[in-house]
mmCIF file of C-alpha atoms and ligand atoms in Angstrom:
data_model
loop_
_atom_site.group_PDB
_atom_site.id
_atom_site.type_symbol
_atom_site.label_atom_id
_atom_site.label_comp_id
_atom_site.label_asym_id
_atom_site.label_seq_id
_atom_site.Cartn_x
_atom_site.Cartn_y
_atom_site.Cartn_z
ATOM 1 C CA UNK A 366 0.000 0.000 0.000
ATOM 2 C CA UNK A 367 1.339 3.408 -1.009
ATOM 3 C CA UNK A 368 0.968 5.931 1.819
ATOM 4 C CA UNK A 369 1.745 9.657 1.737
ATOM 5 C CA UNK A 370 2.860 10.847 5.169
ATOM 6 C CA UNK A 371 2.350 14.574 5.723
ATOM 7 C CA UNK A 372 3.734 16.777 8.468
ATOM 8 C CA UNK A 373 2.113 20.159 7.869
ATOM 9 C CA UNK A 374 3.635 23.151 9.601
ATOM 10 C CA UNK A 375 2.523 26.753 9.368
ATOM 11 C CA UNK A 376 5.074 27.618 6.661
ATOM 12 C CA UNK A 377 6.241 24.233 5.371
ATOM 13 C CA UNK A 378 5.010 20.727 4.597
ATOM 14 C CA UNK A 379 7.313 17.731 5.046
ATOM 15 C CA UNK A 380 6.279 14.673 3.075
ATOM 16 C CA UNK A 381 7.309 11.096 2.524
ATOM 17 C CA UNK A 382 5.734 8.396 0.374
ATOM 18 C CA UNK A 383 6.178 4.872 1.682
ATOM 19 C CA UNK A 384 5.335 1.449 0.484
ATOM 20 C CA UNK A 385 3.799 -0.322 3.480
ATOM 21 C CA UNK A 386 4.139 -4.074 3.065
ATOM 22 C CA UNK A 387 1.086 -6.209 3.801
ATOM 23 C CA UNK A 388 0.813 -7.072 7.458
ATOM 24 C CA UNK A 389 3.907 -5.124 8.539
ATOM 25 C CA UNK A 390 2.227 -3.580 11.532
ATOM 26 C CA UNK A 391 0.203 -6.641 12.397
ATOM 27 C CA UNK A 392 2.770 -9.403 12.730
ATOM 28 C CA UNK A 393 5.792 -7.249 13.560
ATOM 29 C CA UNK A 394 7.418 -8.248 10.277
ATOM 30 C CA UNK A 395 10.967 -6.885 10.026
ATOM 31 C CA UNK A 396 10.114 -5.573 6.533
ATOM 32 C CA UNK A 397 9.817 -1.857 7.315
ATOM 33 C CA UNK A 398 8.825 -0.834 3.803
ATOM 34 C CA UNK A 399 10.521 1.304 1.244
ATOM 35 C CA UNK A 400 10.679 5.094 1.151
ATOM 36 C CA UNK A 401 9.600 5.878 -2.406
ATOM 37 C CA UNK A 402 10.210 9.607 -2.209
ATOM 38 C CA UNK A 403 10.380 12.396 0.346
ATOM 39 C CA UNK A 404 10.841 16.136 0.504
ATOM 40 C CA UNK A 405 9.827 19.502 1.830
ATOM 41 C CA UNK A 406 7.683 22.298 0.481
ATOM 42 C CA UNK A 407 8.812 25.525 2.094
ATOM 43 C CA UNK A 408 7.924 29.194 2.240
ATOM 44 C CA UNK A 409 4.172 28.662 2.362
ATOM 45 C CA UNK A 410 2.558 32.083 2.700
ATOM 46 C CA UNK A 411 5.077 33.762 0.427
ATOM 47 C CA UNK A 412 4.639 34.761 -3.218
ATOM 48 C CA UNK A 413 5.131 31.430 -5.047
ATOM 49 C CA UNK A 414 3.236 29.293 -2.517
ATOM 50 C CA UNK A 415 0.538 31.553 -1.069
ATOM 51 C CA UNK A 416 -1.307 28.887 0.946
ATOM 52 C CA UNK A 417 -1.541 25.208 1.911
ATOM 53 C CA UNK A 418 -3.887 24.418 -0.988
ATOM 54 C CA UNK A 419 -1.272 25.696 -3.422
ATOM 55 C CA UNK A 420 1.438 23.744 -1.593
ATOM 56 C CA UNK A 421 -0.586 20.526 -1.866
ATOM 57 C CA UNK A 422 -1.240 21.214 -5.572
ATOM 58 C CA UNK A 423 2.507 21.562 -6.053
ATOM 59 C CA UNK A 424 3.053 18.357 -4.123
ATOM 60 C CA UNK A 425 0.533 16.339 -6.146
ATOM 61 C CA UNK A 426 2.215 17.506 -9.372
ATOM 62 C CA UNK A 427 5.597 16.590 -7.977
ATOM 63 C CA UNK A 428 4.292 13.153 -6.949
ATOM 64 C CA UNK A 429 2.806 12.560 -10.420
ATOM 65 C CA UNK A 430 6.394 12.733 -11.694
ATOM 66 C CA UNK A 431 8.073 10.938 -8.830
ATOM 67 C CA UNK A 432 5.664 7.992 -8.485
ATOM 68 C CA UNK A 433 6.008 6.929 -12.125
ATOM 69 C CA UNK A 434 2.300 6.387 -12.739
ATOM 70 C CA UNK A 435 1.499 4.752 -9.385
ATOM 71 C CA UNK A 436 -1.313 6.238 -7.338
ATOM 72 C CA UNK A 437 -1.533 6.838 -3.611
ATOM 73 C CA UNK A 438 -3.741 4.586 -1.482
ATOM 74 C CA UNK A 439 -3.946 6.783 1.623
ATOM 75 C CA UNK A 440 -2.594 9.839 3.444
ATOM 76 C CA UNK A 441 -1.382 9.818 7.051
ATOM 77 C CA UNK A 442 -1.189 13.187 8.806
ATOM 78 C CA UNK A 443 0.999 13.887 11.782
ATOM 79 C CA UNK A 444 -1.205 15.901 14.147
ATOM 80 C CA UNK A 445 0.506 17.387 17.178
ATOM 81 C CA UNK A 446 -2.429 17.690 19.571
ATOM 82 C CA UNK A 447 -5.190 15.147 20.076
ATOM 83 C CA UNK A 448 -6.230 16.563 23.465
ATOM 84 C CA UNK A 449 -8.112 14.163 25.718
ATOM 85 C CA UNK A 450 -10.244 12.824 22.928
ATOM 86 C CA UNK A 451 -7.783 10.878 20.780
ATOM 87 C CA UNK A 452 -5.954 7.883 22.193
ATOM 88 C CA UNK A 453 -4.925 6.419 18.840
ATOM 89 C CA UNK A 454 -4.942 7.024 15.095
ATOM 90 C CA UNK A 455 -8.340 7.717 13.449
ATOM 91 C CA UNK A 456 -9.834 7.794 9.971
ATOM 92 C CA UNK A 457 -10.507 11.425 9.133
ATOM 93 C CA UNK A 458 -14.062 12.625 8.572
ATOM 94 C CA UNK A 459 -15.414 16.185 8.563
ATOM 95 C CA UNK A 460 -16.276 15.756 12.219
ATOM 96 C CA UNK A 461 -12.727 14.605 13.072
ATOM 97 C CA UNK A 462 -11.274 17.565 11.172
ATOM 98 C CA UNK A 463 -13.460 19.927 13.194
ATOM 99 C CA UNK A 464 -12.377 18.213 16.412
ATOM 100 C CA UNK A 465 -8.703 18.720 15.485
ATOM 101 C CA UNK A 466 -9.512 22.345 14.714
ATOM 102 C CA UNK A 467 -11.222 22.794 18.100
ATOM 103 C CA UNK A 468 -7.995 21.632 19.778
ATOM 104 C CA UNK A 469 -6.062 24.509 18.163
ATOM 105 C CA UNK A 470 -5.858 26.586 21.363
ATOM 106 C CA UNK A 471 -3.706 23.770 22.803
ATOM 107 C CA UNK A 472 -1.328 23.774 19.797
ATOM 108 C CA UNK A 473 -1.793 27.125 18.068
ATOM 109 C CA UNK A 474 1.158 26.695 15.710
ATOM 110 C CA UNK A 475 0.520 23.083 14.746
ATOM 111 C CA UNK A 476 -3.121 22.002 14.691
ATOM 112 C CA UNK A 477 -4.357 24.753 12.342
ATOM 113 C CA UNK A 478 -1.621 23.802 9.863
ATOM 114 C CA UNK A 479 -2.633 20.122 10.037
ATOM 115 C CA UNK A 480 -6.261 21.095 9.391
ATOM 116 C CA UNK A 481 -5.202 23.142 6.351
ATOM 117 C CA UNK A 482 -3.300 20.094 5.055
ATOM 118 C CA UNK A 483 -6.290 17.784 5.611
ATOM 119 C CA UNK A 484 -8.720 20.169 3.896
ATOM 120 C CA UNK A 485 -6.370 20.707 0.966
ATOM 121 C CA UNK A 486 -6.149 16.927 0.396
ATOM 122 C CA UNK A 487 -9.950 16.559 0.747
ATOM 123 C CA UNK A 488 -10.303 19.241 -1.897
ATOM 124 C CA UNK A 489 -7.764 17.920 -4.427
ATOM 125 C CA UNK A 490 -8.076 14.161 -3.823
ATOM 126 C CA UNK A 491 -11.529 13.731 -2.259
ATOM 127 C CA UNK A 492 -11.594 9.923 -2.569
ATOM 128 C CA UNK A 493 -8.284 9.318 -0.832
ATOM 129 C CA UNK A 494 -8.659 7.895 2.699
ATOM 130 C CA UNK A 495 -6.981 10.110 5.317
ATOM 131 C CA UNK A 496 -5.793 9.170 8.794
ATOM 132 C CA UNK A 497 -4.687 11.397 11.681
ATOM 133 C CA UNK A 498 -1.880 10.174 13.942
ATOM 134 C CA UNK A 499 -1.525 12.216 17.134
ATOM 135 C CA UNK A 500 1.683 13.086 18.989
ATOM 136 C CA UNK A 501 -0.227 13.083 22.273
ATOM 137 C CA UNK A 502 -2.183 9.836 21.836
ATOM 138 C CA UNK A 503 0.399 7.434 23.266
ATOM 139 C CA UNK A 504 0.362 9.377 26.547
ATOM 140 C CA UNK A 505 -3.387 8.942 27.131
ATOM 141 C CA UNK A 506 -2.449 6.091 29.495
ATOM 142 C CA UNK A 507 -0.804 8.482 31.994
ATOM 143 C CA UNK A 508 -2.345 8.023 35.441
ATOM 144 C CA UNK A 509 -3.966 11.111 36.918
ATOM 145 C CA UNK A 510 -1.214 11.615 39.482
ATOM 146 C CA UNK A 511 1.199 12.062 36.565
ATOM 147 C CA UNK A 512 -0.940 14.259 34.310
ATOM 148 C CA UNK A 513 -2.339 16.592 36.997
ATOM 149 C CA UNK A 514 -0.595 19.838 37.845
ATOM 150 C CA UNK A 515 -0.986 20.969 41.451
ATOM 151 C CA UNK A 516 -3.313 23.772 40.408
ATOM 152 C CA UNK A 517 -6.978 24.460 41.235
ATOM 153 C CA UNK A 518 -9.330 22.070 39.458
ATOM 154 C CA UNK A 519 -10.872 24.881 37.396
ATOM 155 C CA UNK A 520 -7.620 25.201 35.467
ATOM 156 C CA UNK A 521 -8.201 21.678 34.223
ATOM 157 C CA UNK A 522 -11.980 21.688 33.854
ATOM 158 C CA UNK A 523 -12.281 25.139 32.310
ATOM 159 C CA UNK A 524 -9.008 25.491 30.440
ATOM 160 C CA UNK A 525 -7.769 21.959 29.759
ATOM 161 C CA UNK A 526 -4.577 22.669 31.717
ATOM 162 C CA UNK A 527 -2.973 19.276 32.361
ATOM 163 C CA UNK A 528 0.073 17.368 31.141
ATOM 164 C CA UNK A 529 -0.549 15.859 27.670
ATOM 165 C CA UNK A 530 2.921 14.792 26.515
ATOM 166 C CA UNK A 531 4.249 14.714 22.942
ATOM 167 C CA UNK A 532 6.541 12.675 20.631
ATOM 168 C CA UNK A 533 4.149 9.794 21.347
ATOM 169 C CA UNK A 534 4.490 8.173 17.934
ATOM 170 C CA UNK A 535 8.243 7.911 18.422
ATOM 171 C CA UNK A 536 8.105 6.779 22.066
ATOM 172 C CA UNK A 537 5.583 4.096 21.083
ATOM 173 C CA UNK A 538 7.617 2.778 18.155
ATOM 174 C CA UNK A 539 10.886 2.808 20.095
ATOM 175 C CA UNK A 540 9.295 1.051 23.082
ATOM 176 C CA UNK A 541 8.220 -1.830 20.836
ATOM 177 C CA UNK A 542 11.616 -2.052 19.136
ATOM 178 C CA UNK A 543 13.516 -1.963 22.431
ATOM 179 C CA UNK A 544 11.359 -4.703 23.967
ATOM 180 C CA UNK A 545 11.848 -6.850 20.852
ATOM 181 C CA UNK A 546 15.621 -6.205 20.928
ATOM 182 C CA UNK A 547 15.814 -7.409 24.527
ATOM 183 C CA UNK A 548 13.436 -10.330 23.933
ATOM 184 C CA UNK A 549 10.980 -9.014 26.547
ATOM 185 C CA UNK A 550 7.192 -9.151 26.047
ATOM 186 C CA UNK A 551 6.097 -5.583 25.476
ATOM 187 C CA UNK A 552 3.154 -5.980 27.864
ATOM 188 C CA UNK A 553 5.566 -6.544 30.754
ATOM 189 C CA UNK A 554 8.282 -4.118 29.629
ATOM 190 C CA UNK A 555 9.455 -1.240 31.841
ATOM 191 C CA UNK A 556 11.732 1.349 30.232
ATOM 192 C CA UNK A 557 12.902 4.936 30.156
ATOM 193 C CA UNK A 558 12.917 6.270 26.586
ATOM 194 C CA UNK A 559 14.798 9.487 25.781
ATOM 195 C CA UNK A 560 13.778 11.029 22.460
ATOM 196 C CA UNK A 561 16.448 13.679 21.905
ATOM 197 C CA UNK A 562 16.006 15.777 18.759
ATOM 198 C CA UNK A 563 15.614 19.531 18.430
ATOM 199 C CA UNK A 564 12.684 18.972 20.727
ATOM 200 C CA UNK A 565 13.407 16.436 23.448
ATOM 201 C CA UNK A 566 11.329 14.395 25.848
ATOM 202 C CA UNK A 567 11.747 11.396 28.085
ATOM 203 C CA UNK A 568 8.986 8.889 28.778
ATOM 204 C CA UNK A 569 8.463 6.349 31.553
ATOM 205 C CA UNK A 570 7.123 3.048 30.199
ATOM 206 C CA UNK A 571 5.477 0.485 32.456
ATOM 207 C CA UNK A 572 3.796 -2.676 31.150
ATOM 208 C CA UNK A 573 4.538 -1.358 27.664
ATOM 209 C CA UNK A 574 2.564 1.883 28.015
ATOM 210 C CA UNK A 575 3.377 5.488 28.896
ATOM 211 C CA UNK A 576 2.981 6.293 32.602
ATOM 212 C CA UNK A 577 4.846 9.604 32.690
ATOM 213 C CA UNK A 578 6.525 11.962 30.267
ATOM 214 C CA UNK A 579 8.572 15.122 30.557
ATOM 215 C CA UNK A 580 6.649 17.359 28.150
ATOM 216 C CA UNK A 581 3.453 18.747 29.618
ATOM 217 C CA UNK A 582 0.651 21.079 28.615
ATOM 218 C CA UNK A 583 2.899 22.143 25.724
ATOM 219 C CA UNK A 584 6.212 20.780 24.396
ATOM 220 C CA UNK A 585 8.083 23.371 26.501
ATOM 221 C CA UNK A 586 8.300 21.465 29.775
ATOM 222 C CA UNK A 587 11.047 19.048 30.744
ATOM 223 C CA UNK A 588 14.457 18.575 29.190
ATOM 224 C CA UNK A 589 16.908 21.169 27.895
ATOM 225 C CA UNK A 590 16.187 21.341 24.129
ATOM 226 C CA UNK A 591 17.693 23.036 21.084
ATOM 227 C CA UNK A 592 15.942 26.349 21.711
ATOM 228 C CA UNK A 593 13.444 25.532 24.510
ATOM 229 C CA UNK A 594 14.257 25.985 28.157
ATOM 230 C CA UNK A 595 12.502 22.936 29.558
ATOM 231 C CA UNK A 596 11.729 23.176 33.294
ATOM 232 C CA UNK A 597 12.034 26.614 34.915
ATOM 233 C CA UNK A 598 10.477 28.110 38.017
ATOM 234 C CA UNK A 599 7.226 29.726 36.766
ATOM 235 C CA UNK A 600 7.953 32.757 38.963
ATOM 236 C CA UNK A 601 10.789 33.707 36.650
ATOM 237 C CA UNK A 602 8.164 34.276 34.013
ATOM 238 C CA UNK A 603 5.548 36.064 36.102
ATOM 239 C CA UNK A 604 8.105 38.310 37.808
ATOM 240 C CA UNK A 605 9.812 39.430 34.615
ATOM 241 C CA UNK A 606 6.441 40.165 33.051
ATOM 242 C CA UNK A 607 5.133 41.980 36.143
ATOM 243 C CA UNK A 608 8.302 44.096 36.257
ATOM 244 C CA UNK A 609 7.762 44.971 32.589
ATOM 245 C CA UNK A 610 11.125 43.522 31.545
ATOM 246 C CA UNK A 611 9.387 41.300 28.996
ATOM 247 C CA UNK A 612 5.953 41.292 27.406
ATOM 248 C CA UNK A 613 4.107 37.955 27.426
ATOM 249 C CA UNK A 614 4.878 37.523 23.704
ATOM 250 C CA UNK A 615 8.572 38.240 24.239
ATOM 251 C CA UNK A 616 8.661 35.780 27.125
ATOM 252 C CA UNK A 617 7.019 33.099 24.999
ATOM 253 C CA UNK A 618 9.631 33.665 22.336
ATOM 254 C CA UNK A 619 12.461 33.686 24.869
ATOM 255 C CA UNK A 620 11.430 30.344 26.366
ATOM 256 C CA UNK A 621 10.634 28.599 23.064
ATOM 257 C CA UNK A 622 13.160 30.038 20.624
ATOM 258 C CA UNK A 623 16.061 31.585 22.509
ATOM 259 C CA UNK A 624 16.674 29.244 25.427
ATOM 260 C CA UNK A 625 17.907 25.669 25.808
ATOM 261 C CA UNK A 626 21.271 24.939 24.148
ATOM 262 C CA UNK A 627 20.921 28.198 22.223
ATOM 263 C CA UNK A 628 20.426 30.230 25.360
ATOM 264 C CA UNK A 629 23.272 28.573 27.214
ATOM 265 C CA UNK A 630 25.801 28.123 24.407
ATOM 266 C CA UNK A 631 24.646 30.409 21.594
ATOM 267 C CA UNK A 632 24.016 27.435 19.256
ATOM 268 C CA UNK A 633 20.917 25.235 19.102
ATOM 269 C CA UNK A 634 22.453 22.410 17.086
ATOM 270 C CA UNK A 635 24.068 19.655 19.153
ATOM 271 C CA UNK A 636 26.870 19.133 16.644
ATOM 272 C CA UNK A 637 27.887 22.791 16.913
ATOM 273 C CA UNK A 638 27.670 22.744 20.718
ATOM 274 C CA UNK A 639 29.715 19.543 20.970
ATOM 275 C CA UNK A 640 32.397 20.977 18.663
ATOM 276 C CA UNK A 641 32.572 24.225 20.605
ATOM 277 C CA UNK A 642 32.943 22.269 23.857
ATOM 278 C CA UNK A 643 35.790 20.248 22.309
ATOM 279 C CA UNK A 644 37.447 23.549 21.455
ATOM 280 C CA UNK A 645 37.242 24.573 25.092
ATOM 281 C CA UNK A 646 34.223 26.906 24.963
ATOM 282 C CA UNK A 647 33.100 27.239 28.587
ATOM 283 C CA UNK A 648 29.453 27.965 27.744
ATOM 284 C CA UNK A 649 29.174 25.005 25.389
ATOM 285 C CA UNK A 650 30.615 22.790 28.124
ATOM 286 C CA UNK A 651 28.124 24.240 30.589
ATOM 287 C CA UNK A 652 25.219 23.627 28.188
ATOM 288 C CA UNK A 653 26.185 19.950 27.865
ATOM 289 C CA UNK A 654 26.501 19.680 31.629
ATOM 290 C CA UNK A 655 23.100 21.235 32.303
ATOM 291 C CA UNK A 656 21.387 19.173 29.598
ATOM 292 C CA UNK A 657 22.960 15.840 30.585
ATOM 293 C CA UNK A 658 22.364 16.465 34.297
ATOM 294 C CA UNK A 659 18.690 17.298 33.676
ATOM 295 C CA UNK A 660 18.194 14.142 31.623
ATOM 296 C CA UNK A 661 19.990 11.959 34.181
ATOM 297 C CA UNK A 662 17.682 13.339 36.903
ATOM 298 C CA UNK A 663 14.647 12.380 34.822
ATOM 299 C CA UNK A 664 16.045 8.886 34.270
ATOM 300 C CA UNK A 665 16.415 8.496 38.043
ATOM 301 C CA UNK A 666 12.894 9.779 38.625
ATOM 302 C CA UNK A 667 11.374 7.524 35.977
ATOM 303 C CA UNK A 668 13.299 4.505 37.255
ATOM 304 C CA UNK A 669 11.235 5.071 40.388
ATOM 305 C CA UNK A 670 8.034 5.792 38.424
ATOM 306 C CA UNK A 671 8.153 2.447 36.603
ATOM 307 C CA UNK A 672 9.183 0.428 39.651
ATOM 308 C CA UNK A 673 12.657 -0.351 38.303
ATOM 309 C CA UNK A 674 13.441 0.103 34.636
ATOM 310 C CA UNK A 675 14.617 -2.769 32.414
ATOM 311 C CA UNK A 676 16.301 -0.441 29.901
ATOM 312 C CA UNK A 677 17.379 3.121 29.248
ATOM 313 C CA UNK A 678 16.909 3.915 25.553
ATOM 314 C CA UNK A 679 18.281 6.776 23.452
ATOM 315 C CA UNK A 680 16.648 7.801 20.173
ATOM 316 C CA UNK A 681 16.259 10.652 17.585
ATOM 317 C CA UNK A 682 18.984 12.909 16.136
ATOM 318 C CA UNK A 683 20.986 13.462 19.318
ATOM 319 C CA UNK A 684 20.100 10.146 20.966
ATOM 320 C CA UNK A 685 21.157 8.169 17.897
ATOM 321 C CA UNK A 686 24.230 10.155 16.892
ATOM 322 C CA UNK A 687 25.723 12.201 19.713
ATOM 323 C CA UNK A 688 27.950 9.603 21.392
ATOM 324 C CA UNK A 689 29.622 12.234 23.556
ATOM 325 C CA UNK A 690 26.315 13.449 24.934
ATOM 326 C CA UNK A 691 25.146 9.891 25.635
ATOM 327 C CA UNK A 692 28.370 9.261 27.532
ATOM 328 C CA UNK A 693 27.801 12.360 29.677
ATOM 329 C CA UNK A 694 24.322 11.129 30.601
ATOM 330 C CA UNK A 695 25.316 7.516 31.271
ATOM 331 C CA UNK A 696 28.289 8.661 33.380
ATOM 332 C CA UNK A 697 25.772 10.267 35.747
ATOM 333 C CA UNK A 698 23.802 7.025 36.193
ATOM 334 C CA UNK A 699 26.355 5.141 38.281
ATOM 335 C CA UNK A 700 24.024 5.104 41.279
ATOM 336 C CA UNK A 701 21.708 2.806 39.288
ATOM 337 C CA UNK A 702 24.605 0.400 38.631
ATOM 338 C CA UNK A 703 24.692 1.498 34.996
ATOM 339 C CA UNK A 704 28.010 1.395 33.134
ATOM 340 C CA UNK A 705 28.992 2.361 29.583
ATOM 341 C CA UNK A 706 30.858 0.312 26.973
ATOM 342 C CA UNK A 707 32.827 3.215 25.508
ATOM 343 C CA UNK A 708 33.707 1.420 22.264
ATOM 344 C CA UNK A 709 30.105 0.293 21.658
ATOM 345 C CA UNK A 710 28.950 3.831 22.378
ATOM 346 C CA UNK A 711 31.343 5.299 19.795
ATOM 347 C CA UNK A 712 30.555 2.698 17.095
ATOM 348 C CA UNK A 713 28.261 4.063 14.386
ATOM 349 C CA UNK A 714 25.313 2.034 13.161
ATOM 350 C CA UNK A 715 21.761 2.415 11.842
ATOM 351 C CA UNK A 716 20.595 -0.574 13.877
ATOM 352 C CA UNK A 717 19.310 -0.967 17.408
ATOM 353 C CA UNK A 718 22.263 -1.703 19.673
ATOM 354 C CA UNK A 719 23.433 -1.982 23.272
ATOM 355 C CA UNK A 720 25.973 0.561 24.536
ATOM 356 C CA UNK A 721 26.141 -0.413 28.221
ATOM 357 C CA UNK A 722 28.972 -2.431 29.754
ATOM 358 C CA UNK A 723 28.680 -6.192 30.325
ATOM 359 C CA UNK A 724 28.463 -5.495 34.041
ATOM 360 C CA UNK A 725 25.752 -2.816 33.751
ATOM 361 C CA UNK A 726 22.805 -3.487 36.073
ATOM 362 C CA UNK A 727 20.445 -2.078 33.436
ATOM 363 C CA UNK A 728 21.011 -2.267 29.668
ATOM 364 C CA UNK A 729 21.397 1.031 27.817
ATOM 365 C CA UNK A 730 20.294 0.932 24.171
ATOM 366 C CA UNK A 731 20.342 3.122 21.092
ATOM 367 C CA UNK A 732 17.205 2.466 19.023
ATOM 368 C CA UNK A 733 16.632 4.480 15.850
ATOM 369 C CA UNK A 734 13.209 6.082 15.555
ATOM 370 C CA UNK A 735 11.226 6.510 12.352
ATOM 371 C CA UNK A 736 8.061 8.526 12.901
ATOM 372 C CA UNK A 737 7.117 8.486 9.212
ATOM 373 C CA UNK A 738 7.245 4.710 9.179
ATOM 374 C CA UNK A 739 5.028 4.535 12.268
ATOM 375 C CA UNK A 740 2.532 6.988 10.748
ATOM 376 C CA UNK A 741 2.508 5.101 7.433
ATOM 377 C CA UNK A 742 1.923 1.768 9.170
ATOM 378 C CA UNK A 743 -0.832 3.147 11.414
ATOM 379 C CA UNK A 744 -2.484 4.691 8.355
ATOM 380 C CA UNK A 745 -2.295 1.461 6.346
ATOM 381 C CA UNK A 746 -3.650 -0.554 9.270
ATOM 382 C CA UNK A 747 -6.752 1.671 9.570
ATOM 383 C CA UNK A 748 -7.367 1.902 5.850
ATOM 384 C CA UNK A 749 -7.195 -1.879 5.442
ATOM 385 C CA UNK A 750 -9.980 -2.478 7.969
HETATM 386 P P1 ADP B 228 13.877 17.083 15.007
HETATM 387 O O1 ADP B 228 13.355 17.234 16.389
HETATM 388 O O2 ADP B 228 13.931 18.355 14.257
HETATM 389 O O3 ADP B 228 13.285 15.920 14.239
HETATM 390 P P2 ADP B 228 16.306 15.456 14.976
HETATM 391 O O4 ADP B 228 15.772 14.237 15.593
HETATM 392 O O5 ADP B 228 16.667 15.417 13.528
HETATM 393 O O6 ADP B 228 15.411 16.729 15.254
HETATM 394 O O7 ADP B 228 17.612 15.876 15.823
HETATM 395 C C1 ADP B 228 18.326 17.038 15.551
HETATM 396 C C2 ADP B 228 19.491 17.119 16.510
HETATM 397 O O8 ADP B 228 20.336 15.976 16.324
HETATM 398 C C3 ADP B 228 20.362 18.345 16.306
HETATM 399 O O9 ADP B 228 20.700 18.916 17.560
HETATM 400 C C4 ADP B 228 21.606 17.770 15.655
HETATM 401 O O10 ADP B 228 22.764 18.518 15.948
HETATM 402 C C5 ADP B 228 21.678 16.417 16.315
HETATM 403 N N1 ADP B 228 22.556 15.526 15.534
HETATM 404 C C6 ADP B 228 22.316 14.986 14.331
HETATM 405 N N2 ADP B 228 23.391 14.275 13.912
HETATM 406 C C7 ADP B 228 24.336 14.388 14.879
HETATM 407 C C8 ADP B 228 25.666 13.891 15.058
HETATM 408 N N3 ADP B 228 26.254 13.131 14.137
HETATM 409 N N4 ADP B 228 26.301 14.203 16.209
HETATM 410 C C9 ADP B 228 25.716 14.976 17.142
HETATM 411 N N5 ADP B 228 24.483 15.467 17.040
HETATM 412 C C10 ADP B 228 23.793 15.178 15.922
#
């Protein structure tokens, strides 16, 4: 089945077309399917590509060339926020599209863009089945003690203020792959999964499902990220706004776009920060220290949350590639009896692998993620029903 995976942002659309082999998601077949083509349509809103409809028209023309006469069977949309309603992928109808639209206040940059992408496809290719796959859905299993903030109930009931969690598609996929790698039944698997990309989150897995996660009401909470601060004392924000040092908009920008590695080291990209640290840059070194310390604290906390983890797993751009950063984190986990195999950690590979020492009390793994594959498989599975 040929599936178009779309990740619609406000000014760009990322796409990938995948061949999903029959039964891949059902029997756990190792055949992960072929990427037929992929790309990016940028600068939506500017002269050549005034809106999402025009971007999708461009994309369908491009695909006519690139697919060599083959036609798409379905479209899978990455949707950032599924609120409390969506706990798994769904076939898109007009009602579902409106529900995604109603969740826009929770993800003002992302959900409206996804809705524009869905409507543009409905307009140009009305017969094509569409599926929405939500970043939040995997975290619908969080127990209330994990998703509640210690705020008056009205914040939750009237404003939907609670922890939702994100990166769910990746945490879900990587959980399954890690359990399979270790030969543990997923339904009895406890793990701590660190998805470390430009955005970063860590999830506590118990009995194969998410029981806690570091991102909260928005993707700002938790770890030190490329440009996001992660956890800070909320009084920093209120005080600086009350004093008039920052407007609310400036503060939002500061926390989301100018903080994290960028705020500490002046660079948001891990490769640049790691190189600067190698060259002796004190602020780059500090950024790596703060980020690795924060993550190690979460691993300790989630080890407790899951009643003793069976694995610590690194994934996404930094998790899969930044050996030096992984070493900094693992070096802080000695209290859990965790040790690093330095050579295994440095070895490069595209496969799932173990990087902990033989004597490590808990295995540490690197497991590549592939969100497009997960979205394509979820889409195919729903469309086949
Ligand atoms: P996104 O959240 O945008 O999907 P990715 O998962 O692609 O992000 O991760 C991007 C991050 O991965 C960047 O900080 C980048 O520097 C880092 N990264 C990618 N390759 C390497 C590498 N070889 N060494 C260190 N960091 C890397």
